[in-house]
CSV table of C-alpha atoms in Angstrom, one decimal:
chain,number,residue,atom,x,y,z
A,1014,MET,CA,32.9,-31.0,-1.4
A,1015,LYS,CA,29.4,-32.7,-0.1
A,1016,ARG,CA,28.8,-33.9,-3.6
A,1017,PHE,CA,32.0,-35.8,-3.4
A,1018,LEU,CA,31.4,-37.3,0.0
A,1019,SER,CA,28.4,-38.7,-1.1
A,1020,ILE,CA,29.5,-40.2,-4.3
A,1021,LEU,CA,32.6,-41.8,-1.9
A,1022,VAL,CA,30.0,-43.1,0.5
A,1023,MET,CA,27.9,-44.4,-2.2
A,1024,GLY,CA,30.7,-46.2,-3.7
A,1025,ILE,CA,32.2,-47.8,-1.0
A,1026,VAL,CA,28.9,-49.0,0.0
A,1027,TYR,CA,28.2,-50.3,-3.4
A,1028,ALA,CA,31.8,-52.1,-2.9
A,1029,SER,CA,31.0,-53.4,0.0
A,1030,ILE,CA,27.4,-55.1,-1.6
A,1031,ILE,CA,29.4,-56.7,-3.9
A,1032,LEU,CA,32.0,-58.3,-1.9
A,1033,ALA,CA,29.2,-59.9,0.1
A,1034,CYS,CA,28.3,-61.2,-2.5
A,1035,GLU,CA,30.9,-62.5,-3.5
A,1036,ILE,CA,32.1,-64.0,0.1
A,1037,GLY,CA,28.5,-64.8,1.1
A,1038,LEU,CA,27.5,-66.7,-2.9
A,1039,GLY,CA,30.7,-68.1,-3.3
A,1040,LEU,CA,30.9,-66.5,-6.4
A,1041,ASN,CA,33.7,-66.8,-8.6
A,1042,GLY,CA,35.6,-63.6,-10.6
A,1043,ARG,CA,33.6,-63.5,-13.6
A,1044,GLN,CA,29.8,-64.0,-11.9
A,1045,VAL,CA,31.2,-61.1,-9.8
A,1046,PHE,CA,32.1,-59.1,-12.9
A,1047,VAL,CA,28.7,-59.9,-14.4
A,1048,ILE,CA,26.9,-58.8,-11.4
A,1049,TYR,CA,29.3,-55.8,-11.4
A,1050,ILE,CA,28.3,-54.7,-15.3
A,1051,VAL,CA,24.6,-55.6,-14.5
A,1052,SER,CA,23.7,-53.6,-11.4
A,1053,ALA,CA,26.4,-50.7,-12.6
A,1054,VAL,CA,24.0,-50.4,-15.9
A,1055,ILE,CA,21.2,-50.6,-13.7
A,1056,ILE,CA,22.2,-47.9,-11.2
A,1057,PHE,CA,23.4,-45.4,-14.3
A,1058,VAL,CA,19.8,-46.1,-16.2
A,1059,GLY,CA,18.1,-45.5,-12.9
A,1060,ALA,CA,19.6,-42.3,-11.9
A,1061,ILE,CA,19.1,-40.6,-15.1
A,1062,SER,CA,15.2,-41.7,-15.2
A,1063,VAL,CA,15.2,-40.6,-12.3
A,1064,ASN,CA,17.0,-36.9,-13.0
A,1065,ILE,CA,14.7,-36.8,-16.1
A,1066,ILE,CA,11.2,-37.3,-14.1
A,1067,TYR,CA,12.6,-34.8,-11.6
A,1068,ASN,CA,13.1,-32.0,-14.3
A,1069,VAL,CA,10.1,-33.0,-16.3
A,1070,VAL,CA,7.8,-32.2,-13.0
A,1071,TYR,CA,9.6,-29.1,-12.0
A,1072,ILE,CA,9.4,-27.6,-15.8
A,1073,LYS,CA,5.6,-28.5,-15.5
A,1074,LYS,CA,5.1,-26.6,-12.3
A,1075,ILE,CA,6.9,-23.8,-13.9
A,1076,GLN,CA,5.0,-23.9,-16.8
A,1077,LYS,CA,1.9,-23.9,-14.6
A,1078,LEU,CA,3.2,-20.7,-13.0
A,1079,LEU,CA,3.3,-19.0,-16.2
A,1080,LEU,CA,-0.1,-19.2,-16.6
A,1081,LEU,CA,-0.5,-16.7,-13.8
A,1082,PHE,CA,0.9,-13.9,-16.1
A,1083,ASP,CA,-2.2,-13.6,-17.9
A,1084,GLU,CA,-3.9,-12.8,-14.9
A,1085,GLY,CA,-1.7,-10.4,-14.1
A,1086,LYS,CA,-0.6,-12.2,-10.8
A,1087,PHE,CA,3.2,-11.5,-11.1
A,1088,ASP,CA,4.0,-10.8,-7.5
A,1089,GLU,CA,2.4,-14.3,-6.6
A,1090,CYS,CA,4.5,-16.0,-9.8
A,1091,ILE,CA,7.6,-14.4,-9.1
A,1092,ASP,CA,7.2,-15.8,-4.9
A,1093,LYS,CA,6.3,-19.4,-6.1
A,1094,LEU,CA,9.3,-19.5,-8.7
A,1095,ASN,CA,11.4,-18.0,-5.8
A,1096,ALA,CA,10.2,-20.9,-3.7
A,1097,ILE,CA,11.2,-23.6,-6.5
A,1098,GLU,CA,14.5,-22.0,-7.2
A,1099,LYS,CA,15.6,-21.9,-3.5
A,1100,THR,CA,14.3,-25.8,-3.2
A,1101,THR,CA,15.6,-27.4,-5.8
A,1102,LYS,CA,19.1,-29.4,-6.2
A,1103,SER,CA,18.4,-29.4,-10.1
A,1104,LYS,CA,21.1,-26.8,-11.5
A,1105,HIS,CA,19.3,-26.6,-14.8
A,1106,ILE,CA,15.6,-26.2,-12.9
A,1107,LYS,CA,17.2,-23.2,-10.9
A,1108,LYS,CA,18.2,-21.4,-13.8
A,1109,MET,CA,14.7,-21.9,-15.5
A,1110,ALA,CA,12.8,-20.2,-12.2
A,1111,LYS,CA,15.7,-17.1,-12.0
A,1112,LEU,CA,14.8,-16.9,-15.5
A,1113,ASN,CA,11.0,-16.6,-15.7
A,1114,MET,CA,11.5,-14.6,-12.6
A,1115,ALA,CA,13.2,-12.2,-14.2
A,1116,PHE,CA,10.6,-12.6,-17.1
A,1117,ALA,CA,7.3,-11.3,-14.4
A,1118,PHE,CA,9.8,-8.7,-13.1
A,1119,MET,CA,9.4,-7.4,-16.8
A,1120,LYS,CA,5.8,-8.1,-17.0
A,1121,LYS,CA,5.4,-5.7,-13.4
A,1122,LYS,CA,7.8,-3.1,-15.3
A,1123,ASP,CA,10.2,-3.8,-12.6
A,1124,TYR,CA,12.9,-3.5,-15.2
A,1125,GLY,CA,15.7,-2.8,-12.8
A,1126,GLU,CA,15.5,-6.3,-10.7
A,1127,ALA,CA,14.9,-8.3,-14.1
A,1128,LYS,CA,17.9,-6.7,-15.7
A,1129,TYR,CA,20.0,-7.3,-12.4
A,1130,ILE,CA,18.8,-11.0,-12.6
A,1131,PHE,CA,19.2,-11.3,-16.5
A,1132,GLU,CA,22.8,-9.8,-15.8
A,1133,ASN,CA,23.7,-12.5,-13.3
A,1134,PHE,CA,23.4,-15.5,-15.9
A,1135,GLY,CA,26.6,-14.2,-17.3
A,1136,SER,CA,27.8,-16.3,-20.1
A,1137,SER,CA,25.8,-19.6,-18.1
A,1138,LEU,CA,23.1,-19.7,-20.7
A,1139,GLU,CA,25.5,-20.0,-24.4
A,1140,LYS,CA,25.1,-23.7,-24.7
A,1141,MET,CA,21.2,-23.2,-25.1
A,1142,PRO,CA,21.5,-20.7,-28.1
A,1143,GLU,CA,17.8,-19.8,-27.8
A,1144,VAL,CA,17.7,-19.4,-24.2
A,1145,GLU,CA,20.4,-17.3,-24.3
A,1146,MET,CA,19.0,-15.0,-27.3
A,1147,ALA,CA,15.8,-14.7,-24.9
A,1148,ARG,CA,18.1,-13.5,-22.2
A,1149,ARG,CA,19.8,-11.1,-24.4
A,1150,LEU,CA,17.0,-9.6,-26.1
A,1151,ASN,CA,14.9,-8.9,-23.0
A,1152,LEU,CA,18.1,-7.6,-21.3
A,1153,CYS,CA,18.5,-5.0,-24.0
A,1154,LEU,CA,14.9,-4.0,-24.0
A,1155,CYS,CA,15.5,-3.5,-20.1
A,1156,CYS,CA,18.4,-1.2,-20.9
A,1157,PHE,CA,16.1,1.3,-23.2
A,1158,TYR,CA,13.4,1.1,-20.2
A,1159,LEU,CA,15.9,2.5,-17.9
A,1160,LYS,CA,17.6,4.8,-20.3
A,1161,LYS,CA,21.2,2.5,-20.1
A,1162,TYR,CA,21.3,3.4,-24.0
A,1163,GLU,CA,25.1,2.7,-24.0
A,1164,ARG,CA,25.0,-0.6,-22.5
A,1165,ALA,CA,22.1,-1.8,-24.2
A,1166,LYS,CA,23.6,-0.5,-27.9
A,1167,GLU,CA,26.8,-2.6,-26.9
A,1168,LEU,CA,24.7,-5.6,-26.2
A,1169,TYR,CA,22.8,-5.2,-29.4
A,1170,THR,CA,25.9,-5.2,-31.3
A,1171,ASP,CA,27.7,-8.0,-29.3
A,1172,SER,CA,24.6,-10.2,-29.5
A,1173,LYS,CA,24.3,-10.3,-33.3
A,1174,PRO,CA,25.1,-13.9,-33.5
A,1175,PHE,CA,22.8,-15.0,-31.7
A,1176,PHE,CA,19.9,-12.5,-33.2
A,1177,ASP,CA,20.5,-13.3,-37.0
A,1178,LYS,CA,19.9,-16.7,-36.3
A,1179,TYR,CA,16.6,-16.3,-34.5
A,1180,ARG,CA,15.3,-13.0,-36.0
A,1181,GLU,CA,13.2,-14.6,-39.0
A,1182,THR,CA,11.1,-17.3,-36.7
A,1183,ASP,CA,7.6,-16.6,-36.0
A,1184,ASP,CA,8.1,-16.7,-32.2
A,1185,TYR,CA,10.4,-14.0,-32.2
A,1186,TYR,CA,10.3,-11.9,-35.0
A,1187,GLU,CA,8.2,-9.5,-33.5
A,1188,TYR,CA,10.3,-8.8,-30.6
A,1189,PHE,CA,12.9,-7.9,-32.8
A,1190,ILE,CA,10.9,-5.5,-34.6
A,1191,LEU,CA,10.4,-3.7,-31.4
A,1192,LEU,CA,14.1,-4.0,-30.6
A,1193,ASP,CA,15.5,-2.4,-33.9
A,1194,VAL,CA,12.6,0.5,-33.3
A,1195,PHE,CA,14.0,1.0,-30.1
A,1196,MET,CA,17.6,0.9,-31.6
A,1197,TYR,CA,16.6,3.8,-34.3
A,1198,VAL,CA,14.7,6.0,-31.9
A,1199,VAL,CA,17.3,6.2,-29.6
A,1200,PHE,CA,20.1,6.7,-31.5
A,1201,ASN,CA,19.2,8.8,-34.8
A,1202,ASN,CA,17.1,12.0,-34.1
A,1203,ASP,CA,15.6,11.9,-37.5
A,1204,THR,CA,11.9,12.3,-36.6
A,1205,THR,CA,10.2,11.5,-40.0
A,1206,GLU,CA,11.8,8.9,-40.1
A,1207,ALA,CA,11.5,7.3,-36.5
A,1208,ARG,CA,7.7,7.9,-36.9
A,1209,LYS,CA,7.8,6.2,-40.0
A,1210,ARG,CA,9.4,3.1,-38.6
A,1211,LEU,CA,7.2,3.1,-35.7
A,1212,HIS,CA,4.1,3.5,-37.7
A,1213,GLU,CA,5.3,0.1,-39.7
A,1214,ALA,CA,5.9,-1.4,-36.7
A,1215,ARG,CA,2.9,-0.9,-35.4
A,1216,LEU,CA,1.0,-2.4,-38.4
A,1217,LEU,CA,3.2,-5.7,-37.9
A,1218,CYS,CA,2.9,-6.1,-34.4
A,1219,LYS,CA,-0.7,-6.0,-33.8
A,1220,ASP,CA,-0.7,-7.9,-30.2
A,1221,GLU,CA,-2.0,-5.4,-27.3
A,1222,GLU,CA,1.5,-6.2,-25.5
A,1223,PHE,CA,3.0,-4.5,-27.5
A,1224,GLU,CA,1.1,-1.3,-27.3
A,1225,GLU,CA,2.9,0.3,-24.0
A,1226,ASP,CA,6.3,-0.2,-26.3
A,1227,PHE,CA,5.2,1.8,-29.1
A,1228,GLU,CA,3.5,4.5,-26.7
A,1229,TYR,CA,7.1,4.9,-24.9
A,1230,LEU,CA,8.8,4.8,-28.1
A,1231,GLU,CA,6.0,7.6,-29.4
A,1232,SER,CA,7.1,9.7,-26.1
A,1233,ILE,CA,10.8,9.8,-26.9
A,1234,ILE,CA,10.3,11.0,-30.5
A,1235,ASN,CA,8.0,14.2,-29.3
A,1236,GLY,CA,11.4,15.7,-28.7
A,1237,TYR,CA,13.2,13.2,-27.6
A,1238,LYS,CA,12.4,14.5,-24.4
A,1239,SER,CA,13.4,10.7,-22.8
A,1240,VAL,CA,16.5,10.4,-24.3
């Protein structure tokens, strides 16, 4: 409602300025029309430019905050992302801030809070397939850590169209290996095959960030005590 009223007020002000130009300068209809078109284009381009600059500035702020991940300052990162989400007027920036807050909660192993944020997006990110895929992938991992196995399986199956599109890309290849091993280990009580798949995953995913995930998977395989 506030947005509608703002647009209405601006429309009235704009029409008043055009009318003042017509009367004050003694312009004819054609001249007024030209002024109207030119000014409308300037306002439109200006509004788009301001919006783009606004978003770029905030995106850079968010990217800078993500450097705190490497320093292990997850709480500080979450607090600053939360401040951005509360103050920005851009819906896009709000979503990016919330999404990265969820990633930060995952980094600090608060899977419950991360899951809550990821699920609150609903289907609102589906127009951005790669972002939606990342949300679903990380939500699956949260469900596994929270032992919400049936929810993880349901989401994994439902997300196939999103996952298949990015499964072989360099940025996500290792994460899908991890997710697939989770699926096998949790839903198949074949210790020998599970250990084989975990060993293969370790050879393919050599980044240290995966080691704790592999240790957790190994604890599940050891008698499937965690299932």
